[in-house]
Tab-separated table of C-alpha atoms in Angstrom:
chain	number	residue	atom	x	y	z
A	1498	MET	CA	-24.543	19.565	24.607
A	1499	ASN	CA	-23.136	16.346	25.629
A	1500	THR	CA	-23.472	15.016	28.814
A	1501	PRO	CA	-21.279	14.117	31.647
A	1502	MET	CA	-21.863	10.412	31.313
A	1503	ASP	CA	-21.900	10.794	27.540
A	1504	ASN	CA	-18.307	11.729	28.190
A	1505	LEU	CA	-17.698	9.085	30.468
A	1506	ARG	CA	-19.274	6.281	27.691
A	1507	SER	CA	-17.241	7.746	24.772
A	1508	GLY	CA	-13.870	7.827	26.676
A	1509	LEU	CA	-14.188	3.574	27.760
A	1510	ALA	CA	-15.163	2.769	24.305
A	1511	GLU	CA	-11.735	4.719	23.215
A	1512	LEU	CA	-9.519	2.932	25.141
A	1513	ALA	CA	-7.825	0.660	23.362
A	1514	GLY	CA	-4.850	-2.144	23.865
A	1515	ASP	CA	-1.547	-1.195	23.560
A	1516	VAL	CA	-1.757	-0.186	27.537
A	1517	ASP	CA	0.188	-1.680	30.318
A	1518	ALA	CA	-1.985	-3.314	32.953
A	1519	VAL	CA	-0.002	-2.049	35.306
A	1520	ASP	CA	-1.090	1.615	34.760
A	1521	LEU	CA	-4.748	0.976	34.062
A	1522	ARG	CA	-6.175	1.823	36.691
A	1523	ASP	CA	-4.539	5.283	37.476
A	1524	ARG	CA	-5.650	6.470	34.110
A	1525	ALA	CA	-9.025	5.629	34.891
A	1526	LEU	CA	-8.941	7.695	37.910
A	1527	ARG	CA	-7.637	10.266	36.282
A	1528	THR	CA	-10.153	10.217	33.576
A	1529	SER	CA	-12.909	9.996	35.719
A	1530	ARG	CA	-11.472	12.987	37.669
A	1531	ARG	CA	-10.886	14.589	34.847
A	1532	ILE	CA	-14.699	14.596	33.893
A	1533	GLY	CA	-15.983	14.820	37.232
A	1534	LEU	CA	-17.938	11.976	37.707
A	1535	ARG	CA	-18.601	8.422	39.011
A	1536	ARG	CA	-18.603	4.966	37.836
A	1537	THR	CA	-21.995	3.435	37.950
A	1538	ALA	CA	-23.256	-0.172	37.824
A	1539	MET	CA	-22.992	-0.023	33.563
A	1540	THR	CA	-19.803	1.470	33.601
A	1541	SER	CA	-18.014	-1.165	35.750
A	1542	ALA	CA	-19.528	-4.087	33.947
A	1543	LEU	CA	-18.165	-2.069	30.778
A	1544	SER	CA	-14.777	-1.996	32.656
A	1545	LEU	CA	-14.437	-5.582	32.981
A	1546	VAL	CA	-12.961	-5.270	29.197
A	1547	LEU	CA	-12.241	-2.170	28.623
A	1548	LEU	CA	-9.373	-1.553	31.461
A	1549	GLY	CA	-9.244	-5.356	33.424
A	1550	GLY	CA	-8.827	-7.046	29.922
A	1551	VAL	CA	-6.628	-4.085	28.216
A	1552	GLY	CA	-9.254	-4.103	24.965
A	1553	PHE	CA	-9.138	-0.726	24.616
A	1554	THR	CA	-6.164	2.102	24.667
A	1555	ALA	CA	-5.912	4.985	26.455
A	1556	VAL	CA	-5.214	8.474	24.507
A	1557	THR	CA	-5.239	11.149	26.701
A	1558	MET	CA	-3.160	14.461	27.053
A	1559	THR	CA	-2.277	14.332	30.873
A	1560	GLY	CA	1.171	15.454	31.173
A	1561	GLY	CA	4.654	16.099	29.653
A	1562	GLY	CA	8.116	14.657	30.001
A	1563	ALA	CA	11.002	13.784	27.586
A	1564	PRO	CA	10.596	10.924	25.174
A	1565	ALA	CA	11.132	7.902	26.196
A	1566	GLU	CA	13.598	5.810	24.565
A	1567	PRO	CA	12.605	2.318	23.181
A	1568	ALA	CA	14.322	-0.805	23.741
A	1569	THR	CA	13.396	-1.584	19.529
A	1570	THR	CA	11.815	0.390	17.362
A	1571	PRO	CA	9.654	-0.036	14.081
A	1572	THR	CA	11.975	-1.006	11.054
A	1573	VAL	CA	11.934	1.985	8.779
A	1574	SER	CA	14.179	2.368	5.262
A	1575	PRO	CA	16.903	5.256	5.086
A	1576	SER	CA	14.309	6.999	2.712
A	1577	GLY	CA	10.742	6.059	4.518
A	1578	GLN	CA	9.759	4.209	1.778
A	1579	VAL	CA	8.293	1.249	1.509
A	1580	SER	CA	8.767	-0.249	-2.504
A	1581	PRO	CA	5.526	-1.961	-4.033
A	1582	THR	CA	5.851	-5.672	-4.497
A	1583	ASP	CA	4.890	-5.252	-8.038
A	1584	PRO	CA	4.237	-1.974	-9.331
A	1585	ALA	CA	2.922	-2.927	-13.193
A	1586	ALA	CA	0.310	-4.897	-11.521
A	1587	ALA	CA	-1.481	-2.620	-9.199
A	1588	PRO	CA	-2.713	0.599	-10.992
A	1589	VAL	CA	-3.814	3.478	-8.724
A	1590	ALA	CA	-7.367	3.587	-7.509
A	1591	GLY	CA	-9.284	5.237	-4.497
A	1592	ALA	CA	-12.548	5.413	-3.274
A	1593	TYR	CA	-13.138	8.205	-0.943
A	1594	TYR	CA	-16.639	7.443	1.417
A	1595	LEU	CA	-18.230	10.515	2.691
A	1596	LEU	CA	-21.384	11.427	4.981
A	1597	ARG	CA	-24.129	14.037	4.746
A	1598	MET	CA	-26.986	14.484	7.253
A	1599	ALA	CA	-29.972	15.362	5.368
A	1600	GLY	CA	-32.743	16.625	7.915
A	1601	ASP	CA	-32.246	15.312	11.489
A	1602	THR	CA	-32.939	11.519	10.472
A	1603	LYS	CA	-31.075	10.598	7.327
A	1604	ILE	CA	-27.535	9.952	6.955
A	1605	GLU	CA	-26.574	9.969	2.914
A	1606	LEU	CA	-23.552	7.938	1.897
A	1607	HIS	CA	-21.311	9.279	-1.339
A	1608	VAL	CA	-18.373	7.971	-2.902
A	1609	LEU	CA	-15.651	9.163	-4.970
A	1610	HIS	CA	-13.909	6.898	-7.376
A	1611	GLU	CA	-10.998	7.612	-8.456
A	1612	SER	CA	-9.575	5.625	-11.865
A	1613	TYR	CA	-6.246	6.879	-14.062
A	1614	ARG	CA	-6.548	5.502	-17.948
A	1615	CYS	CA	-2.073	5.596	-17.690
A	1616	GLY	CA	-2.484	3.033	-15.092
A	1617	MET	CA	0.731	4.682	-12.818
A	1618	PRO	CA	0.466	8.098	-12.692
A	1619	ASP	CA	3.530	10.039	-12.126
A	1620	PRO	CA	3.817	13.862	-11.499
A	1621	GLY	CA	1.983	15.678	-13.777
A	1622	THR	CA	1.483	12.803	-16.204
A	1623	CYS	CA	-2.021	12.152	-16.292
A	1624	ALA	CA	-5.181	13.584	-14.954
A	1625	PRO	CA	-7.907	11.170	-12.561
A	1626	ASP	CA	-10.741	10.341	-13.778
A	1627	VAL	CA	-13.515	11.135	-10.839
A	1628	ARG	CA	-16.702	9.659	-10.599
A	1629	PRO	CA	-19.177	10.783	-7.973
A	1630	GLU	CA	-21.466	8.100	-6.819
A	1631	ARG	CA	-24.886	8.623	-4.517
A	1632	LEU	CA	-24.736	5.168	-2.485
A	1633	ARG	CA	-27.870	4.221	0.042
A	1634	THR	CA	-29.549	6.679	2.834
A	1635	ILE	CA	-29.150	5.918	6.310
A	1636	ASN	CA	-32.720	6.513	8.415
A	1637	VAL	CA	-31.654	7.087	11.736
A	1638	GLN	CA	-33.629	8.351	15.081
A	1639	LYS	CA	-33.095	12.261	15.847
A	1640	GLY	CA	-30.797	13.049	17.964
A	1641	ASP	CA	-29.189	9.174	17.931
A	1642	ARG	CA	-25.431	10.210	17.512
A	1643	CYS	CA	-24.273	6.605	17.129
A	1644	PRO	CA	-24.843	5.870	13.510
A	1645	TRP	CA	-22.745	9.214	12.514
A	1646	ASN	CA	-20.173	8.013	14.845
A	1647	SER	CA	-19.668	4.310	13.518
A	1648	VAL	CA	-20.661	4.149	9.949
A	1649	ALA	CA	-17.851	1.564	8.239
A	1650	VAL	CA	-18.001	0.666	4.398
A	1651	SER	CA	-16.389	-2.864	4.457
A	1652	PRO	CA	-12.819	-2.950	2.143
A	1653	ASP	CA	-14.867	-4.035	-1.266
A	1654	GLY	CA	-17.413	-1.910	-1.174
A	1655	ALA	CA	-20.535	-3.764	-0.941
A	1656	GLN	CA	-21.579	-3.595	2.329
A	1657	VAL	CA	-21.821	-0.907	4.754
A	1658	ALA	CA	-22.510	-1.608	8.802
A	1659	TRP	CA	-23.559	1.306	11.601
A	1660	VAL	CA	-24.746	0.968	15.166
A	1661	ALA	CA	-28.079	2.406	15.241
A	1662	GLY	CA	-28.829	2.986	19.323
A	1663	THR	CA	-31.477	1.778	21.190
A	1664	GLY	CA	-32.287	5.001	23.502
A	1665	GLN	CA	-30.424	3.066	26.367
A	1666	SER	CA	-27.888	5.823	27.249
A	1667	ASP	CA	-25.566	3.537	27.608
A	1668	GLY	CA	-23.407	4.103	24.724
A	1669	SER	CA	-24.052	0.844	22.258
A	1670	GLY	CA	-26.863	0.036	20.001
A	1671	ASP	CA	-27.628	-2.709	17.216
A	1672	LEU	CA	-24.853	-3.737	14.425
A	1673	MET	CA	-26.421	-3.298	11.339
A	1674	VAL	CA	-25.489	-4.197	8.092
A	1675	ALA	CA	-26.801	-3.571	4.586
A	1676	ASP	CA	-25.926	-2.890	1.012
A	1677	THR	CA	-23.904	0.393	-0.319
A	1678	ARG	CA	-25.891	0.640	-2.999
A	1679	ALA	CA	-29.658	-0.762	-1.638
A	1680	GLY	CA	-31.852	-2.908	-0.314
A	1681	GLU	CA	-33.010	-3.858	3.223
A	1682	ALA	CA	-30.469	-2.890	6.427
A	1683	HIS	CA	-30.311	-6.308	8.499
A	1684	LYS	CA	-29.455	-5.941	12.327
A	1685	MET	CA	-26.314	-8.441	13.227
A	1686	ALA	CA	-25.734	-8.234	17.090
A	1687	THR	CA	-27.201	-6.182	19.606
A	1688	GLY	CA	-25.566	-4.025	22.572
A	1689	VAL	CA	-22.346	-3.108	20.087
A	1690	LEU	CA	-20.710	-0.247	21.567
A	1691	CYS	CA	-20.786	3.055	19.113
A	1692	GLY	CA	-17.316	5.707	21.079
A	1693	GLY	CA	-14.536	6.415	19.776
A	1694	SER	CA	-12.371	6.322	16.519
A	1695	ARG	CA	-12.381	3.322	14.865
A	1696	ALA	CA	-16.284	1.601	16.388
A	1697	LEU	CA	-16.084	-0.855	13.697
A	1698	VAL	CA	-13.887	-2.479	11.583
A	1699	TRP	CA	-13.738	-4.682	8.986
A	1700	ALA	CA	-11.971	-7.618	8.233
A	1701	ARG	CA	-9.653	-7.512	5.190
A	1702	ASP	CA	-11.694	-10.005	3.601
A	1703	SER	CA	-15.254	-7.873	3.867
A	1704	ARG	CA	-16.639	-10.924	6.262
A	1705	ARG	CA	-16.463	-10.012	9.596
A	1706	LEU	CA	-16.282	-6.615	11.612
A	1707	PHE	CA	-14.007	-6.405	14.270
A	1708	VAL	CA	-16.232	-4.306	17.967
A	1709	GLY	CA	-16.477	-4.284	21.401
A	1710	LYS	CA	-19.978	-5.403	22.703
A	1711	LEU	CA	-21.863	-4.182	26.090
A	1712	GLY	CA	-24.258	-7.493	27.897
A	1713	ASN	CA	-23.964	-9.050	30.551
A	1714	GLY	CA	-20.189	-7.922	30.688
A	1715	ALA	CA	-18.131	-6.384	28.094
A	1716	THR	CA	-15.994	-7.971	25.548
A	1717	VAL	CA	-14.775	-7.720	22.066
A	1718	GLY	CA	-14.566	-9.860	19.214
A	1719	THR	CA	-15.937	-10.156	15.881
A	1720	VAL	CA	-19.184	-10.310	14.025
A	1721	ASP	CA	-20.095	-12.351	10.967
A	1722	ALA	CA	-21.637	-9.663	8.124
A	1723	ALA	CA	-23.551	-12.717	6.963
A	1724	ASP	CA	-25.409	-14.503	9.397
A	1725	GLY	CA	-24.529	-12.123	12.714
A	1726	ALA	CA	-22.428	-15.129	14.576
A	1727	PHE	CA	-20.407	-13.352	17.335
A	1728	ALA	CA	-16.615	-14.771	17.868
A	1729	PRO	CA	-15.527	-13.346	21.125
A	1730	MET	CA	-11.102	-12.844	21.633
A	1731	ASP	CA	-8.527	-12.381	23.494
A	1732	PRO	CA	-8.333	-8.485	24.498
A	1733	ARG	CA	-4.652	-8.563	23.279
A	1734	ALA	CA	-5.045	-10.991	20.322
A	1735	TRP	CA	-8.568	-8.730	19.173
A	1736	LYS	CA	-6.652	-5.402	19.601
A	1737	GLU	CA	-3.127	-6.448	17.270
A	1738	ALA	CA	-5.972	-8.258	14.680
A	1739	GLU	CA	-8.240	-5.408	14.569
A	1740	THR	CA	-5.123	-2.998	13.632
A	1741	LEU	CA	-3.884	-5.510	10.847
A	1742	ALA	CA	-6.546	-4.932	9.518
A	1743	SER	CA	-5.536	-1.674	8.440
A	1744	GLY	CA	-1.761	-2.006	8.779
A	1745	PRO	CA	0.795	-3.363	10.465
A	1746	PHE	CA	1.554	0.111	13.679
A	1747	ARG	CA	-0.560	1.189	15.556
A	1748	GLY	CA	-0.055	4.636	18.072
A	1749	SER	CA	-1.522	6.251	20.867
A	1750	VAL	CA	-1.202	9.515	22.801
A	1751	ARG	CA	-1.179	9.787	26.390
A	1752	ASP	CA	1.317	11.759	29.047
A	1753	GLY	CA	2.679	13.893	26.777
A	1754	LEU	CA	4.172	10.858	24.414
A	1755	LEU	CA	2.965	10.122	20.951
A	1756	THR	CA	4.098	6.232	20.492
A	1757	VAL	CA	3.838	3.970	17.604
A	1758	THR	CA	4.271	0.147	17.586
A	1759	GLN	CA	3.763	-2.845	15.823
A	1760	ALA	CA	0.593	-4.149	15.749
A	1761	ASP	CA	1.610	-7.063	18.346
A	1762	GLY	CA	2.683	-3.676	20.982
A	1763	THR	CA	5.951	-4.278	20.388
A	1764	ALA	CA	8.797	-2.474	18.982
A	1765	PRO	CA	7.738	1.102	20.538
A	1766	ARG	CA	9.269	4.232	19.144
A	1767	SER	CA	7.972	7.648	21.667
A	1768	VAL	CA	8.346	11.090	20.615
A	1769	ALA	CA	7.283	14.555	22.599
A	1770	TYR	CA	3.870	15.196	21.498
A	1771	ARG	CA	1.183	17.565	23.016
A	1772	ASP	CA	-1.843	19.148	21.860
A	1773	GLU	CA	-1.607	22.917	22.008
A	1774	HIS	CA	-5.445	22.736	23.889
A	1775	ASP	CA	-3.919	19.651	26.237
A	1776	MET	CA	-7.336	18.452	25.057
A	1777	ASP	CA	-7.973	14.366	24.273
A	1778	VAL	CA	-6.125	13.666	20.744
A	1779	VAL	CA	-6.222	9.613	18.939
A	1780	VAL	CA	-3.742	8.325	16.336
A	1781	LEU	CA	-5.259	8.488	13.502
A	1782	GLY	CA	-3.242	6.373	10.674
A	1783	VAL	CA	0.433	5.224	11.075
A	1784	SER	CA	2.574	4.617	7.758
A	1785	ALA	CA	3.202	1.068	6.344
A	1786	ASP	CA	6.783	2.097	7.628
A	1787	GLY	CA	5.690	3.041	11.296
A	1788	ARG	CA	7.275	6.523	10.316
A	1789	PHE	CA	4.812	8.774	9.675
A	1790	ALA	CA	1.621	9.245	12.214
A	1791	ALA	CA	-1.047	11.448	11.570
A	1792	VAL	CA	-2.624	12.423	15.013
A	1793	SER	CA	-6.245	13.522	15.611
A	1794	THR	CA	-7.367	17.096	16.382
A	1795	GLY	CA	-8.186	17.554	20.131
A	1796	ALA	CA	-11.774	17.663	21.776
A	1797	GLY	CA	-12.856	17.561	25.356
A	1798	ASP	CA	-15.422	14.811	23.850
A	1799	PRO	CA	-13.706	11.657	22.935
A	1800	SER	CA	-16.196	10.487	20.082
A	1801	ARG	CA	-14.961	10.041	16.263
A	1802	ARG	CA	-12.412	11.726	14.897
A	1803	VAL	CA	-11.307	12.493	11.201
A	1804	TYR	CA	-9.187	15.397	11.249
A	1805	VAL	CA	-5.652	15.914	11.927
A	1806	ALA	CA	-3.566	18.382	13.741
A	1807	ALA	CA	-0.048	16.842	12.276
A	1808	VAL	CA	1.655	14.150	10.822
A	1809	VAL	CA	4.692	13.835	12.872
A	1810	ASP	CA	7.777	12.036	11.564
A	1811	MET	CA	8.973	9.629	14.647
A	1812	THR	CA	12.022	9.740	13.453
A	1813	THR	CA	12.251	13.512	14.487
A	1814	GLY	CA	9.393	13.930	16.311
A	1815	LYS	CA	8.613	17.087	14.322
A	1816	PRO	CA	4.937	17.680	12.017
A	1817	VAL	CA	5.887	17.265	8.458
A	1818	GLU	CA	5.713	19.816	6.230
A	1819	PHE	CA	3.153	19.839	3.004
A	1820	ALA	CA	3.782	21.494	0.094
A	1821	VAL	CA	0.272	21.423	-0.647
A	1822	GLY	CA	-0.355	23.368	2.423
A	1823	LYS	CA	-1.777	22.136	6.202
A	1824	VAL	CA	-2.987	19.130	6.139
A	1825	ASN	CA	-6.184	18.236	7.690
A	1826	GLN	CA	-7.119	15.059	6.455
A	1827	ALA	CA	-4.518	11.730	5.720
A	1828	TRP	CA	-4.531	8.470	4.788
A	1829	PHE	CA	-1.731	6.303	4.001
A	1830	GLN	CA	-1.026	3.769	1.063
A	1831	ALA	CA	1.357	0.107	1.436
A	1832	ASP	CA	3.847	1.814	-1.061
A	1833	GLY	CA	4.732	5.027	0.764
A	1834	SER	CA	2.734	6.762	-0.858
A	1835	MET	CA	-0.539	9.182	0.493
A	1836	VAL	CA	-3.453	11.393	0.543
A	1837	VAL	CA	-4.241	14.327	1.895
A	1838	ARG	CA	-7.055	17.043	2.302
A	1839	VAL	CA	-5.768	20.879	3.669
A	1840	GLU	CA	-7.644	23.541	5.749
A	1841	GLY	CA	-9.238	26.382	3.433
A	1842	GLY	CA	-9.558	24.456	0.451
A	1843	THR	CA	-11.903	23.609	-1.964
A	1844	GLY	CA	-12.619	20.184	-0.751
A	1845	THR	CA	-9.740	18.696	-3.168
A	1846	PHE	CA	-8.169	15.210	-2.295
A	1847	TYR	CA	-4.066	15.544	-3.258
A	1848	ARG	CA	-2.173	12.426	-4.006
A	1849	LEU	CA	1.252	12.855	-3.104
A	1850	ASN	CA	3.567	10.466	-4.069
A	1851	ALA	CA	6.474	8.840	-1.151
A	1852	ASP	CA	8.649	11.656	-1.696
A	1853	ARG	CA	5.191	13.385	-0.522
A	1854	ARG	CA	5.381	15.425	-4.425
A	1855	LEU	CA	1.897	16.034	-5.788
A	1856	ILE	CA	0.833	13.315	-8.031
A	1857	ALA	CA	-2.673	14.232	-9.019
A	1858	GLU	CA	-5.764	16.479	-7.552
A	1859	ILE	CA	-9.396	15.047	-6.663
A	1860	PRO	CA	-11.736	17.759	-6.953
A	1861	VAL	CA	-15.071	17.264	-5.026
A	1862	GLY	CA	-17.708	18.890	-6.580
A	1863	SER	CA	-20.173	21.650	-5.050
A	1864	ALA	CA	-22.444	19.083	-3.671
A	1865	LEU	CA	-20.373	17.278	-1.730
A	1866	MET	CA	-18.275	20.516	-0.431
A	1867	ASN	CA	-19.772	19.952	3.469
A	1868	ALA	CA	-19.920	16.501	3.332
A	1869	MET	CA	-17.765	15.203	5.578
A	1870	PRO	CA	-15.045	12.174	4.170
A	1871	PHE	CA	-14.765	9.326	6.926
A	1872	GLN	CA	-13.046	6.427	5.186
A	1873	ALA	CA	-10.568	5.674	2.066
A	1874	VAL	CA	-10.046	2.677	0.695
A	1875	PHE	CA	-7.160	2.134	-2.316
A	1876	GLY	CA	-6.152	-0.731	-4.767
């Protein structure tokens, strides 16, 4: 069962940088009152960057209200689609990473490789070639939630990183980096925060990781995956770069509004959104054109979220309906297409084109039915 201190730490780790400095103090106080905690020396030090530095964003459902009218909005094409620059040079391929607990002290890392002999499938043209692969096993201390909450695979698929808790109960630990298949894991940094849905984010070049750190003070920056060198960054610049590692837009939910902005926090578009149980939610992804936002399921303890409550159309403010069923996971691609999973299904991944028509089904074998998909890499 989560302790109140755990809730505060994970809540602080979830703070991200699309907020304005003027409302940070009030929002922090609301969060503190809501979970019934007092600040400690540790959280005061952590707040130097998490609150004062605006390095993270608060994503809470603490009120209602009509949608704010933005001064500017993300550019959305009439069809809501983004055309690929060179379709002939971009055959469809995917890698779906899954985690599975093996007892109390081991986490298994698996991947499903997806490819097509036809290159660029249209609906019904060809079936995918799907190849499951068991990757490395991550050893963890019993009761340590940091590794499960932070595992992240590099875009090139060669390395995996996670935070190993040190037993200090401060929501941080040692940053470990290893080959995805075998070999020794190497400690690259200490005091790395492990809370939130994006505790570790790989840069596109697979050479650096965006992290938050807790030491004498709290700060954000990048860690070199080869030598562990830490490069601190200005919190706002860090948040923009961390967002661009996965796409051009970011989103947040607070005070009854779902807001999507460009990576630098500009051009906001807001629509009304409230979790059905009035719980904390986060934006798990935004489409490449800024039109669609995938909002997580609600939880009282905002640790890692991977499941989607709704994919919201930011031009209408309404949830998107999918012919394949009620979507509970979604990954957006640069060409406007997406991959989803649905509630109550067999774990199958559904590849949809930009019009949300079904292109292909990627089955999941029985051995991985209970594994948790946490990351997808395309291209």
